[in-house]
mmCIF file of C-alpha atoms and ligand atoms in Angstrom:
data_model
loop_
_atom_site.group_PDB
_atom_site.id
_atom_site.type_symbol
_atom_site.label_atom_id
_atom_site.label_comp_id
_atom_site.label_asym_id
_atom_site.label_seq_id
_atom_site.Cartn_x
_atom_site.Cartn_y
_atom_site.Cartn_z
ATOM 1 C CA MET A 1 98.979 71.716 97.140
ATOM 2 C CA PRO A 2 97.562 69.597 99.621
ATOM 3 C CA ASN A 3 96.155 65.984 99.488
ATOM 4 C CA SER A 4 93.366 65.725 96.882
ATOM 5 C CA THR A 5 89.927 65.505 99.234
ATOM 6 C CA PRO A 6 86.100 65.475 97.825
ATOM 7 C CA ASN A 7 85.810 69.515 98.173
ATOM 8 C CA PHE A 8 89.532 69.968 97.729
ATOM 9 C CA PRO A 9 90.304 68.067 94.348
ATOM 10 C CA HIS A 10 93.805 68.155 93.633
ATOM 11 C CA ALA A 11 94.685 70.702 90.451
ATOM 12 C CA SER A 12 95.913 67.715 88.032
ATOM 13 C CA THR A 13 92.609 65.994 87.952
ATOM 14 C CA MET A 14 90.672 69.098 87.000
ATOM 15 C CA ASP A 15 90.520 70.129 82.946
ATOM 16 C CA ILE A 16 92.647 72.624 81.511
ATOM 17 C CA LEU A 17 91.135 75.852 80.223
ATOM 18 C CA PHE A 18 94.321 77.212 79.471
ATOM 19 C CA THR A 19 98.085 75.874 79.865
ATOM 20 C CA LYS A 20 100.930 77.855 81.705
ATOM 21 C CA GLN A 21 102.770 78.688 77.807
ATOM 22 C CA GLN A 22 99.192 79.827 76.727
ATOM 23 C CA ILE A 23 98.782 82.452 79.247
ATOM 24 C CA ALA A 24 102.985 83.505 78.921
ATOM 25 C CA ASP A 25 102.138 83.973 75.383
ATOM 26 C CA ARG A 26 98.844 85.497 75.464
ATOM 27 C CA THR A 27 100.326 87.508 78.798
ATOM 28 C CA ARG A 28 103.901 88.745 76.333
ATOM 29 C CA GLU A 29 101.516 89.681 73.429
ATOM 30 C CA ILE A 30 99.294 92.068 75.441
ATOM 31 C CA GLY A 31 102.608 93.297 77.240
ATOM 32 C CA ALA A 32 103.382 94.610 73.535
ATOM 33 C CA GLN A 33 100.511 95.580 72.994
ATOM 34 C CA ILE A 34 100.559 98.449 76.106
ATOM 35 C CA THR A 35 104.343 98.757 74.816
ATOM 36 C CA ALA A 36 103.153 100.266 71.760
ATOM 37 C CA ASP A 37 100.167 102.238 72.973
ATOM 38 C CA TYR A 38 102.113 103.571 75.588
ATOM 39 C CA ALA A 39 105.923 104.441 74.137
ATOM 40 C CA GLY A 40 106.485 107.743 73.658
ATOM 41 C CA HIS A 41 103.128 109.044 75.472
ATOM 42 C CA THR A 42 104.232 109.303 78.584
ATOM 43 C CA ASN A 43 106.076 112.280 79.337
ATOM 44 C CA GLY A 44 108.936 110.205 80.939
ATOM 45 C CA GLN A 45 106.448 109.554 83.507
ATOM 46 C CA PRO A 46 106.139 105.035 84.145
ATOM 47 C CA ILE A 47 103.112 103.947 83.944
ATOM 48 C CA VAL A 48 100.903 102.770 87.204
ATOM 49 C CA LEU A 49 99.632 99.112 87.597
ATOM 50 C CA ILE A 50 97.397 99.412 89.917
ATOM 51 C CA GLY A 51 96.382 95.270 90.758
ATOM 52 C CA VAL A 52 93.330 94.361 92.475
ATOM 53 C CA LEU A 53 94.144 92.123 95.483
ATOM 54 C CA LYS A 54 94.121 88.817 96.075
ATOM 55 C CA GLY A 55 93.748 87.514 92.475
ATOM 56 C CA ALA A 56 95.571 89.749 90.166
ATOM 57 C CA ALA A 57 98.712 89.525 91.531
ATOM 58 C CA ILE A 58 100.961 86.939 89.337
ATOM 59 C CA PHE A 59 98.662 88.626 86.403
ATOM 60 C CA LEU A 60 99.800 91.846 87.301
ATOM 61 C CA ALA A 61 103.726 90.048 88.206
ATOM 62 C CA ASP A 62 104.050 88.479 84.329
ATOM 63 C CA LEU A 63 102.251 91.665 82.784
ATOM 64 C CA ALA A 64 104.519 93.774 84.538
ATOM 65 C CA ARG A 65 107.591 92.122 82.762
ATOM 66 C CA SER A 66 106.137 91.997 79.338
ATOM 67 C CA ILE A 67 106.187 95.801 79.270
ATOM 68 C CA ASP A 68 108.830 97.424 78.076
ATOM 69 C CA VAL A 69 107.914 100.983 79.200
ATOM 70 C CA ASP A 70 108.838 102.270 82.618
ATOM 71 C CA ASN A 71 105.653 100.681 85.299
ATOM 72 C CA THR A 72 105.072 101.008 88.811
ATOM 73 C CA PHE A 73 103.167 98.881 90.187
ATOM 74 C CA ASP A 74 100.458 99.873 93.421
ATOM 75 C CA PHE A 75 97.214 97.323 94.951
ATOM 76 C CA VAL A 76 93.856 97.958 96.021
ATOM 77 C CA ALA A 77 91.798 95.369 97.966
ATOM 78 C CA VAL A 78 88.040 95.509 97.536
ATOM 79 C CA SER A 79 86.015 93.194 100.096
ATOM 80 C CA SER A 80 83.603 90.408 97.828
ATOM 81 C CA TYR A 81 81.202 91.092 100.407
ATOM 82 C CA GLY A 82 77.730 91.103 98.899
ATOM 83 C CA ARG A 83 79.319 90.737 95.128
ATOM 84 C CA ALA A 84 77.235 88.164 92.457
ATOM 85 C CA LYS A 85 75.088 87.506 94.926
ATOM 86 C CA VAL A 86 73.288 90.516 96.070
ATOM 87 C CA SER A 87 71.596 92.464 93.811
ATOM 88 C CA SER A 88 72.842 96.205 95.250
ATOM 89 C CA GLY A 89 76.430 94.554 93.958
ATOM 90 C CA ALA A 90 78.287 96.781 97.106
ATOM 91 C CA VAL A 91 81.767 96.673 96.788
ATOM 92 C CA LYS A 92 83.855 98.295 99.090
ATOM 93 C CA LEU A 93 87.022 99.266 99.538
ATOM 94 C CA ILE A 94 89.741 97.735 102.049
ATOM 95 C CA LYS A 95 92.960 99.140 100.825
ATOM 96 C CA ASP A 96 93.521 102.545 98.178
ATOM 97 C CA ILE A 97 96.756 103.017 96.359
ATOM 98 C CA ASP A 98 99.503 103.967 98.384
ATOM 99 C CA ASN A 99 100.795 106.628 96.051
ATOM 100 C CA PRO A 100 99.537 109.462 94.459
ATOM 101 C CA ILE A 101 98.187 109.050 90.733
ATOM 102 C CA GLU A 102 97.083 112.455 89.670
ATOM 103 C CA GLY A 103 98.513 112.905 85.908
ATOM 104 C CA LYS A 104 99.759 109.266 85.572
ATOM 105 C CA HIS A 105 98.599 106.681 82.951
ATOM 106 C CA VAL A 106 97.134 104.195 84.917
ATOM 107 C CA ILE A 107 96.443 100.683 83.841
ATOM 108 C CA LEU A 108 93.536 98.165 86.439
ATOM 109 C CA VAL A 109 94.952 94.936 86.490
ATOM 110 C CA GLU A 110 92.272 91.865 87.466
ATOM 111 C CA ASP A 111 92.322 88.287 86.757
ATOM 112 C CA ILE A 112 88.808 88.397 85.849
ATOM 113 C CA LEU A 113 86.189 90.603 84.408
ATOM 114 C CA ASP A 114 83.232 88.670 85.721
ATOM 115 C CA THR A 115 79.437 91.167 86.971
ATOM 116 C CA GLY A 116 82.128 94.204 86.486
ATOM 117 C CA LEU A 117 80.977 95.742 89.655
ATOM 118 C CA THR A 118 84.168 95.558 90.710
ATOM 119 C CA LEU A 119 85.997 97.074 88.021
ATOM 120 C CA SER A 120 82.688 99.644 87.662
ATOM 121 C CA TYR A 121 83.443 101.003 91.313
ATOM 122 C CA LEU A 122 87.492 100.958 90.933
ATOM 123 C CA ARG A 123 87.037 102.758 87.589
ATOM 124 C CA GLY A 124 84.668 105.723 88.893
ATOM 125 C CA LEU A 125 87.347 105.879 92.902
ATOM 126 C CA MET A 126 90.545 106.054 90.180
ATOM 127 C CA LEU A 127 89.129 108.735 88.004
ATOM 128 C CA GLN A 128 88.054 110.983 90.998
ATOM 129 C CA HIS A 129 91.843 111.107 91.345
ATOM 130 C CA LYS A 130 92.236 112.549 87.627
ATOM 131 C CA PRO A 131 94.845 110.245 86.376
ATOM 132 C CA ALA A 132 96.465 111.120 82.667
ATOM 133 C CA SER A 133 94.625 108.273 81.401
ATOM 134 C CA LEU A 134 92.872 105.064 82.579
ATOM 135 C CA LYS A 135 92.843 101.846 81.459
ATOM 136 C CA ILE A 136 91.620 98.273 82.287
ATOM 137 C CA ALA A 137 93.684 94.578 81.600
ATOM 138 C CA THR A 138 92.281 91.688 82.717
ATOM 139 C CA CYS A 139 93.590 87.501 82.348
ATOM 140 C CA LEU A 140 89.602 86.343 81.348
ATOM 141 C CA ASP A 141 86.278 87.925 80.387
ATOM 142 C CA LYS A 142 83.408 86.045 81.283
ATOM 143 C CA PRO A 143 80.554 88.856 79.393
ATOM 144 C CA ALA A 144 78.310 86.064 79.539
ATOM 145 C CA ARG A 145 77.911 87.082 83.243
ATOM 146 C CA ARG A 146 77.962 91.188 83.105
ATOM 147 C CA LEU A 147 75.766 93.171 85.317
ATOM 148 C CA VAL A 148 76.881 96.328 84.480
ATOM 149 C CA PRO A 149 78.503 97.666 80.651
ATOM 150 C CA ILE A 150 82.169 97.910 81.245
ATOM 151 C CA GLU A 151 84.601 96.698 79.167
ATOM 152 C CA ALA A 152 88.295 95.493 79.451
ATOM 153 C CA ASP A 153 91.070 97.498 76.835
ATOM 154 C CA TYR A 154 93.300 94.159 76.934
ATOM 155 C CA VAL A 155 91.808 90.944 77.543
ATOM 156 C CA ALA A 156 94.330 87.360 77.624
ATOM 157 C CA PHE A 157 91.370 85.101 77.128
ATOM 158 C CA LYS A 158 87.521 85.468 77.019
ATOM 159 C CA ILE A 159 85.679 82.377 78.312
ATOM 160 C CA PRO A 160 82.370 81.687 78.712
ATOM 161 C CA ASN A 161 80.759 81.115 82.037
ATOM 162 C CA GLN A 162 82.729 78.598 83.835
ATOM 163 C CA PHE A 163 84.562 78.585 87.585
ATOM 164 C CA VAL A 164 88.118 78.748 87.074
ATOM 165 C CA ILE A 165 91.056 78.552 89.623
ATOM 166 C CA GLY A 166 94.806 79.166 89.043
ATOM 167 C CA TYR A 167 96.970 81.471 87.988
ATOM 168 C CA GLY A 168 96.110 83.491 91.454
ATOM 169 C CA MET A 169 92.798 82.527 90.800
ATOM 170 C CA ASP A 170 90.864 80.812 93.928
ATOM 171 C CA TYR A 171 88.564 78.577 94.939
ATOM 172 C CA ALA A 172 87.681 79.294 98.727
ATOM 173 C CA GLU A 173 91.661 81.261 99.064
ATOM 174 C CA ARG A 174 92.673 77.664 97.428
ATOM 175 C CA TYR A 175 94.565 76.710 94.018
ATOM 176 C CA ARG A 176 95.800 80.307 93.706
ATOM 177 C CA GLY A 177 99.402 78.938 92.772
ATOM 178 C CA VAL A 178 98.245 76.696 90.298
ATOM 179 C CA ASP A 179 100.184 77.948 86.890
ATOM 180 C CA ASP A 180 97.910 77.343 84.923
ATOM 181 C CA ILE A 181 94.083 77.551 84.242
ATOM 182 C CA ARG A 182 91.468 74.661 85.373
ATOM 183 C CA LEU A 183 88.326 73.978 85.617
ATOM 184 C CA PHE A 184 87.003 73.319 89.434
ATOM 185 C CA PRO A 185 84.135 70.738 88.759
ATOM 186 C CA GLU A 186 81.090 71.646 89.342
ATOM 187 C CA GLU A 187 80.270 68.879 92.016
ATOM 188 C CA ALA A 188 83.178 70.007 94.486
ATOM 189 C CA ALA A 189 81.429 73.530 94.465
ATOM 190 C CA GLY A 190 79.067 74.864 97.093
ATOM 191 C CA HIS A 191 80.511 72.970 99.649
HETATM 192 C C1 LIG B 1 87.298 88.500 91.639
HETATM 193 C C2 LIG B 1 88.074 88.943 91.047
HETATM 194 C C3 LIG B 1 87.238 90.016 90.870
HETATM 195 C C4 LIG B 1 86.089 90.610 91.000
HETATM 196 C C5 LIG B 1 85.826 89.956 89.710
HETATM 197 O O1 LIG B 1 87.883 88.773 92.839
HETATM 198 O O2 LIG B 1 89.824 89.248 91.553
HETATM 199 O O3 LIG B 1 88.560 91.014 91.722
HETATM 200 O O4 LIG B 1 86.573 88.832 91.763
HETATM 201 O O5 LIG B 1 84.427 90.215 89.589
HETATM 202 P P1 LIG B 1 83.345 90.911 89.570
HETATM 203 O O6 LIG B 1 83.384 91.870 88.216
HETATM 204 O O7 LIG B 1 82.076 90.437 89.430
HETATM 205 O O8 LIG B 1 83.246 92.116 90.410
HETATM 206 P P2 LIG B 1 87.293 88.155 94.610
HETATM 207 O O9 LIG B 1 86.248 88.599 95.128
HETATM 208 O O10 LIG B 1 87.295 86.833 93.998
HETATM 209 O O11 LIG B 1 88.628 88.429 95.491
HETATM 210 P P3 LIG B 1 90.382 87.735 95.143
HETATM 211 O O12 LIG B 1 90.546 88.449 94.282
HETATM 212 O O13 LIG B 1 91.238 87.766 96.038
HETATM 213 O O14 LIG B 1 89.971 86.352 95.035
#
């Protein structure tokens, strides 16, 4: 972590929302829930975890190791262009899945479900590939920010409308490697 500056205060100065331990505990619980839901129902096929880059990479890495059913990963990337600040809510695919998912049990994995525009778009796109099933797992859910109706099947934590960093989540690409989830101070935002 670089030195603290007014725009990028050191993470240790920020209030903790969820500790590393709390995140690990919830991730294990969700992994156990997914294991219970899928074990014996996959026709011997691995389930496919699809992470949405970049924020979901860390949650996906931990979640995959908490699921006791064979699983593979894939990743997609979308542009954040237009999202949240523009009413059109245009989301564009930058990187598609590498392997076919037709007939597979798929879980889209996100770090945060906010307006819902990203996951609505990705869900529609993935359904075109005719997976056997499609569910959504997210580390954080901010229901108050939703612009389109979409819910995750697995949610580690519901939070109010707070700006958070850490555990994959960034502010201006920084802080993704912080191992707990912290509140980014409003006075430092917007620079
Ligand atoms: C974040 C997050 C989700 C999206 C959720 O991505 O990872 O993909 O926003 O927001 P929505 O529900 O309002 O669509 P971001 O654009 O910050 O990219 P990143 O994952 O690379 O940090």
